[in-house]
């Protein structure tokens, strides 16, 4: 029995020993798998020399050389030389419990796990500042961005080791000296110099908060590219500092109000805005570690010679605009124009390669915030966005999506005063009454003339026809992705925001209908310091073809309109700066209060876009797109073409048809002006003009002659039979209006094409409202204000109603809140003045065709009159 028990004990000891050995082997294996190949934590102190990175133009000319970030341009500071605000901002933003954990924060891990669990996605991380150091400085790039459990465990192990070997102060200083802040700035000292042209010791609390916010997303929060995004991030950092107890609410408000004056340090660099744009692309495509390692030869698309010519042209034209520089003028008005900034881009039409990018006239001028790249800043485009609205309306596929037949370049639009009903963000309805740049109305205009002369109301009419969402989708496919807000009909007049680079590239769809994607990098060569044999290359191939956004036929129609010098002559003159000695299409834009003006144009070889304005969004004084951006565009188009480009290629699906210009229909004997127009096959007119009608009148009665009218009393007269809403415009233009009896007989089909009393088609354009009565004024949902300084007798509203078909009715009545305002007999229209009263009011016109018939009435228009507050007027220019 004893022997049996002894044997059991021996076997137990052996099993325990085996288990212990097995466990040791497992632990050793796990350790080897997890930690054996990790570098010693003292490796963070190594400073190996790195090869430089060179950014070159397309011909190999040096634009900028990035020195070793771990030697030349990175300057280590100890905490005593770093402002307390920068330390606090970094800790509050990146690791608020930095001084209370051993490298890994269990509370942060638990909080992140709960947030990720409740959101059912990875919405929150838990990396401490020490873990970030371990990951960025001790782990290779291939492992650094893994999301595996192994990487997390290895990172935590290294963080523990770092905490054992270094004090919190040493780790914090190491973090601040190694972190990447964007724009080639590694470390706080380099960031302070690059962004604010001062040493880190002189940074203010506002500047510290901004820099601390860059660490999370240096490209997206770059203040030299997107100042608004950087400011928003700074406010987030200030809020975190308040939550961490470093600032009071009052201090947060005070610091947030402090202006941020961005400046760039003076270094040898060509095309600086483009270089900074390329470095952001490198970070996005290769990662920060690629810049940290160095050894890159980045061949870009830029043409340095053209870039320098473009920079000189921008400076020269701005000086001329404000009467400064060598050719100063004596015009005192020019010196008060308040315009000091401009941006320009030149792209290859076929490949999208960026040949030139001028972000401002002087990158190093703090006075104009010159280092902010205006080619990438979002601004309102004014009328420069209109071609995309018309493209959707002309393209059969896009029009079909909107449920409407396509327009043609000859389609007639009414450029008349009109109020549109739009929906506010709160769901209420409001009136929108656009104005033209010249404050005039041009009556019936063709699509060609409306776009070429940049008339506003027809553009809004077209957008209402196709829908705001259609324009947003088409612009998005063309490369404009900044229409992310909620927009109304003002979107076609520039109510959204765009970037100059995106807008210029988007115009590429008007060549063959395909999208053009901007391209800045041709190839990258990588050279290792210990490899004297050569380099490895990464080619950035251009897309062979873009997305087909619109039909080639619709693209050609837009191009044909934008290159039609005769069509745009009424607005721009015959010899404007937009004219070139070779085929080119162009569109200008001026925004409300003269804050931005644009000229975007293209040939078969180049896309050129120019913006002129002020970086602080201050309004210019009387500078339109053709005055400000136009001359720069003209110069760049000449400079960008070493040889004259060829004509625009016309696709096969177009037909040229002779039309009656005022009506857009086929010519008739009475049509006063005939021209030729291009149509997408199948959309050309098929009916002869019926607006210009020859009427045989009786001289004695003024009525249409009949069979009994003798020859000596007969006379012929041609009338332009426009719909009733053109009545006042025709009177203002001195255009004879057919007598009511003639219009009534025409409406009833009693007068034929020869002017005699035979059958005739309806003279009114297809799509006109068929309601028998129409209230012309006031507009539905309009809002008015009573001004206390004006006499009540002068604050009246015109009320007007018409018979839609132009025939006379036995009686018409204008009604206000159920009571008659005016009455007339045997007439086709009625107008009266109503003294305005505070409150909501209802208007309509009613009447009887013959005495004793049932009364008919128009739709009701509801308006509101209130006390005076303010009534700003906005408009978009050509």
mmCIF file of C-alpha atoms in Angstrom, residues 83 85-86 188-189 191-193 196 198-208 211:
data_model
loop_
_atom_site.group_PDB
_atom_site.id
_atom_site.type_symbol
_atom_site.label_atom_id
_atom_site.label_comp_id
_atom_site.label_asym_id
_atom_site.label_seq_id
_atom_site.Cartn_x
_atom_site.Cartn_y
_atom_site.Cartn_z
ATOM 1 C CA UNK A 83 5.067 76.554 -23.343
ATOM 2 C CA UNK A 85 -0.160 75.668 -22.902
ATOM 3 C CA UNK A 86 1.320 73.384 -25.571
ATOM 4 C CA UNK A 188 6.845 71.199 -32.125
ATOM 5 C CA UNK A 189 9.782 73.514 -32.875
ATOM 6 C CA UNK A 191 5.825 73.228 -36.555
ATOM 7 C CA UNK A 192 6.056 76.565 -34.750
ATOM 8 C CA UNK A 193 8.496 77.858 -37.345
ATOM 9 C CA UNK A 196 3.822 80.747 -37.255
ATOM 10 C CA UNK A 198 8.432 81.817 -34.441
ATOM 11 C CA UNK A 199 10.206 79.490 -31.995
ATOM 12 C CA UNK A 200 8.047 77.146 -29.967
ATOM 13 C CA UNK A 201 8.866 79.068 -26.773
ATOM 14 C CA UNK A 202 6.911 82.057 -28.124
ATOM 15 C CA UNK A 203 3.717 80.185 -29.045
ATOM 16 C CA UNK A 204 0.507 81.570 -27.578
ATOM 17 C CA UNK A 205 -2.201 79.425 -26.022
ATOM 18 C CA UNK A 206 -4.304 79.797 -29.195
ATOM 19 C CA UNK A 207 -1.393 78.654 -31.361
ATOM 20 C CA UNK A 208 -0.612 75.736 -29.029
ATOM 21 C CA UNK A 211 -0.901 72.738 -33.294
#
